[in-house]
Each structure stands twice: as C-alpha cells, then as structure tokens.
Coordinates of C-alpha atoms in Angstrom, one line a residue:
I1108 CA 61.1 31.6 16.1
L1109 CA 58.1 29.2 16.2
G1110 CA 57.4 30.2 12.6
I1111 CA 60.8 28.9 11.7
I1112 CA 60.0 25.6 13.4
E1113 CA 56.8 25.3 11.4
D1114 CA 58.7 26.0 8.2
C1115 CA 61.4 23.4 8.9
V1116 CA 59.8 20.4 10.6
K1117 CA 56.5 18.8 11.3
Y1118 CA 55.7 18.3 15.0
N1119 CA 52.9 17.5 17.5
E1120 CA 52.7 18.5 21.1
N1121 CA 54.3 15.2 22.3
F1122 CA 57.4 14.5 20.2
N1123 CA 59.1 14.9 16.8
I1124 CA 61.1 12.6 14.6
F1125 CA 63.6 14.7 12.6
G1126 CA 65.5 13.6 9.5
L1127 CA 69.0 15.0 9.9
N1128 CA 68.9 16.2 6.3
S1129 CA 65.7 18.2 7.0
L1130 CA 67.2 19.6 10.2
S1131 CA 70.1 21.0 8.1
K1132 CA 67.5 23.4 6.6
L1133 CA 67.1 25.0 10.0
Q1134 CA 70.6 26.4 9.8
L1135 CA 69.8 28.2 6.6
S1136 CA 66.5 29.5 8.1
L1137 CA 68.3 30.9 11.1
E1138 CA 70.8 32.6 8.9
T1139 CA 68.1 34.0 6.7
K1140 CA 66.1 35.4 9.6
L1141 CA 69.3 36.9 11.1
I1142 CA 68.5 35.7 14.6
N1143 CA 71.2 36.5 17.0
M1144 CA 72.0 33.1 18.6
S1145 CA 75.1 34.1 20.6
N1146 CA 73.2 34.6 23.9
V1147 CA 71.3 31.4 23.4
K1148 CA 74.6 29.5 22.9
T1149 CA 76.1 31.1 26.0
Q1150 CA 73.1 30.2 28.1
L1151 CA 73.2 26.5 27.1
K1152 CA 77.0 26.3 27.0
Y1153 CA 77.4 25.5 23.4
L1154 CA 81.0 24.5 22.5
D1155 CA 80.5 26.3 19.1
T1156 CA 79.9 30.0 19.8
S1157 CA 79.2 31.0 16.2
N1158 CA 76.0 32.8 15.4
V1159 CA 74.2 29.8 14.0
I1160 CA 72.8 26.6 15.5
S1161 CA 73.9 23.9 13.0
F1162 CA 72.2 20.5 12.6
D1163 CA 74.4 19.4 9.7
H1164 CA 74.0 15.7 9.1
D1165 CA 77.7 14.9 8.5
I1166 CA 78.8 17.0 11.5
I1167 CA 76.4 15.1 13.8
I1168 CA 77.6 11.7 12.5
N1169 CA 81.2 12.8 13.0
R1170 CA 80.5 13.9 16.6
I1171 CA 78.8 10.5 17.3
K1172 CA 81.8 8.6 16.1
T1173 CA 84.4 11.0 17.7
N1174 CA 82.6 11.3 21.1
S1175 CA 82.3 7.6 21.4
N1176 CA 86.1 7.1 21.0
G1177 CA 85.4 4.8 18.1
L1178 CA 82.9 2.6 19.9
I1179 CA 80.1 3.7 17.6
N1180 CA 81.2 3.3 14.0
D1181 CA 79.5 2.5 10.6
K1182 CA 78.9 -1.1 11.8
F1183 CA 77.0 -0.1 14.9
P1184 CA 73.7 -2.1 14.9
F1185 CA 71.2 0.7 15.2
D1186 CA 67.6 -0.6 15.8
P1187 CA 65.0 2.1 16.5
T1188 CA 62.4 -0.7 17.1
S1189 CA 64.5 -1.9 20.1
F1190 CA 66.6 0.9 21.6
I1191 CA 67.6 4.6 21.5
I1192 CA 70.8 6.4 22.5
S1193 CA 70.1 9.3 24.8
G1194 CA 71.5 11.2 27.8
G1195 CA 74.6 13.5 27.8
F1196 CA 76.3 11.7 24.9
A1197 CA 73.3 12.2 22.6
I1198 CA 72.9 15.9 23.6
N1199 CA 76.6 16.6 23.0
S1200 CA 76.6 14.7 19.7
V1201 CA 73.5 16.3 18.3
I1202 CA 73.9 20.0 19.4
D1203 CA 77.5 20.2 20.7
I1204 CA 76.6 21.4 24.2
A1205 CA 79.3 21.2 26.8
S1206 CA 78.8 18.1 28.8
D1207 CA 80.6 16.1 31.5
Y1208 CA 79.2 12.8 30.3
T1209 CA 81.3 9.7 31.0
D1210 CA 79.1 7.1 29.4
I1211 CA 76.9 6.2 26.5
D1212 CA 73.3 5.6 27.7
I1213 CA 71.4 3.1 25.5
Y1214 CA 67.8 2.7 26.5
I1215 CA 66.4 -0.7 25.5
F1216 CA 62.6 -0.9 25.4
S1217 CA 62.1 -4.2 23.5
E1218 CA 63.6 -7.7 23.8
F1219 CA 66.1 -6.6 26.5
E1220 CA 68.1 -9.9 26.6
D1221 CA 68.4 -10.4 22.9
T1222 CA 69.2 -6.7 22.2
S1223 CA 71.7 -6.5 25.0
M1224 CA 73.5 -9.6 23.7
K1225 CA 73.7 -8.2 20.2
L1226 CA 75.1 -4.9 21.5
I1227 CA 77.6 -6.7 23.8
K1228 CA 78.9 -8.8 20.9
Y1229 CA 79.3 -5.7 18.8
F1230 CA 81.4 -3.9 21.5
Q1231 CA 83.4 -7.1 22.0
S1232 CA 84.2 -7.1 18.3
I1233 CA 85.9 -3.7 18.8
T1234 CA 87.7 -4.2 22.1
D1235 CA 88.0 -6.3 25.2
I1236 CA 85.3 -5.3 27.8
K1237 CA 84.4 -5.8 31.4
M1238 CA 80.8 -5.9 32.7
T1239 CA 78.7 -5.5 35.8
C1240 CA 74.9 -5.7 35.9
N1241 CA 71.8 -5.7 38.0
S1242 CA 68.2 -6.4 37.1
S1243 CA 67.8 -3.4 34.9
I1244 CA 71.2 -2.1 33.9
I1245 CA 74.2 -3.6 32.2
N1246 CA 77.4 -1.6 32.6
I1247 CA 80.1 -2.2 29.9
Y1248 CA 83.6 -1.0 30.5
P1249 CA 85.6 -1.1 27.3
I1250 CA 89.3 -1.6 27.9
N1251 CA 91.6 1.3 26.8
H1252 CA 88.6 3.6 26.1
N1253 CA 87.7 6.7 28.2
I1254 CA 84.0 6.2 27.9
N1255 CA 81.7 3.5 29.3
I1256 CA 78.3 2.1 28.1
Q1257 CA 75.1 1.6 30.0
L1258 CA 72.4 -0.7 28.6
I1259 CA 69.2 0.3 30.4
K1260 CA 66.1 -1.7 30.5
I1261 CA 63.1 0.6 30.3
N1262 CA 59.5 0.9 29.3
G1263 CA 58.8 2.5 25.9
P1264 CA 57.9 3.8 23.4
P1265 CA 60.8 6.1 22.7
N1266 CA 58.8 9.4 22.8
E1267 CA 57.5 8.5 26.3
I1268 CA 61.0 7.7 27.4
I1269 CA 62.5 11.1 26.5
N1270 CA 59.4 13.0 27.6
E1271 CA 60.0 11.8 31.1
F1272 CA 63.5 13.3 31.4
D1273 CA 63.5 16.1 33.9
L1274 CA 65.2 18.9 31.9
S1275 CA 63.5 19.8 28.6
Y1276 CA 66.7 20.2 26.6
T1277 CA 67.8 16.7 27.5
Q1278 CA 64.7 15.2 25.8
I1279 CA 66.7 14.1 22.8
A1280 CA 67.7 10.7 21.4
V1281 CA 69.5 9.2 18.5
L1282 CA 67.5 6.6 16.5
D1283 CA 70.0 5.9 13.8
W1284 CA 72.4 7.6 11.4
D1285 CA 69.7 9.6 9.7
N1286 CA 67.1 10.3 12.4
I1287 CA 66.9 11.8 15.9
I1288 CA 63.9 12.3 18.2
M1289 CA 63.3 15.2 20.5
S1290 CA 60.3 16.6 22.4
Y1291 CA 58.8 19.9 21.2
N1292 CA 59.9 21.5 24.5
A1293 CA 63.5 20.3 23.8
F1294 CA 63.4 21.9 20.4
K1295 CA 62.1 25.2 21.9
S1296 CA 64.9 25.0 24.5
L1297 CA 67.5 24.8 21.8
V1298 CA 66.1 27.7 19.8
T1299 CA 65.3 30.0 22.7
G1300 CA 68.1 29.1 25.2
Y1301 CA 65.5 28.5 28.0
F1302 CA 64.6 25.1 29.4
T1303 CA 61.9 23.8 31.8
L1304 CA 62.2 21.4 34.7
N1305 CA 59.7 18.6 35.2
R1306 CA 60.0 17.8 38.9
N1307 CA 57.2 15.3 38.9
N1308 CA 58.8 13.1 36.2
V1309 CA 60.4 9.9 37.3
I1310 CA 61.8 7.7 34.5
R1311 CA 60.2 4.3 34.5
S1312 CA 62.9 1.5 34.5
Y1313 CA 62.3 -2.0 35.7

C-alpha cells in the first residue's frame, strides 16, 4: 500500500499538498493492484461502499458545493495564504465519510479581521445571516440553510494546524478548488482503515 502512495504523490513526514487531478490517479492504482477496500470503507463508515476509494476532482468539487447547501460556489473567495476549510465538512467532501457535521469550519491564520470581513460579505451576498462572536470565533448562521459557518482565529501555518487535530484521519483541509492538504498519517488512515489518536495535541487558537 505504501508503494502505491509513493507512486501517486510526493510527501514528507509532516504533511502533503495534493493536486486533486493527481489524486485521481490513486483510484486507478487501487483498481490495478486489486486491493479489497470494502473492509476499509466499513471501518471508516464511507458512504460509498464500492471497492475503490475515489479522489475524483469533479466529484470532490460537487460534494463541496452540495454539502454546503450552496454556500460555497464558484465565487467563493478561496485564499490558501489566509485560511483553510477543515473539520467534518472537509472530511465528508473529500472522502465521503459519514459525518454528523452541522457547520463549515474555516480556520483563519492570517489577517483575521480582513479575511473574516471578506468571507462575511461573501456569505451576505448569498443569503441573509445572523452572527455571534467571541475573541477567537465568529459564528455565522445563514437564514434558510441547514448548515452554519465558524470562522476560527488560529495560529498557522496550515500543516501545523491539521497536524494538531486529535484523530489522524481528520487531518485534512481544503485549500482551494484544485488542492487539498492532509497529513501523512491521515493518508495512511484512508488507505488502511486504521487511525491514530494524539491525546497530547491541543489545537492552538487565540
């Protein structure tokens, strides 16, 4: 399995940046190697129980748009120099794992006030919203949508943010329409169906 990883992507021990078009090659490799993925998908509660893990670019984009109930569309102002989308929404959109997420977690690691204002104006262009906030989190409640948004002020860089998540398979984030980031341990979790728990990790927000 690790040989397949080496064939498909370049990585180091800390994190990987994957182009979604490159990740699509992984589906072909798994088919070619005839790896039985059914137990893996059952273990991680994949919604799609077919025999292949698919990282198809168009499918992932469609999941992002659909899972956000239209809140993230082609005009969404992605900016990987300022924020990432992570948490349950990102996991479900990237790998279609069953999730009880109720919000979109946006981790802002640069220019929190300016970036937050840009995102708030974007969401206001789609629908009316209500907001609550504290010193490190802005909660956005879009009217007539069944999903909320959290703008989270946090220390970066992105690879350090996701590496501090407790469960290895959650160490995934969406950078933009063409790139995702995940830890090496997260990638191993997706391929093997086993994940690790980092009990000492405490995410560093302000």
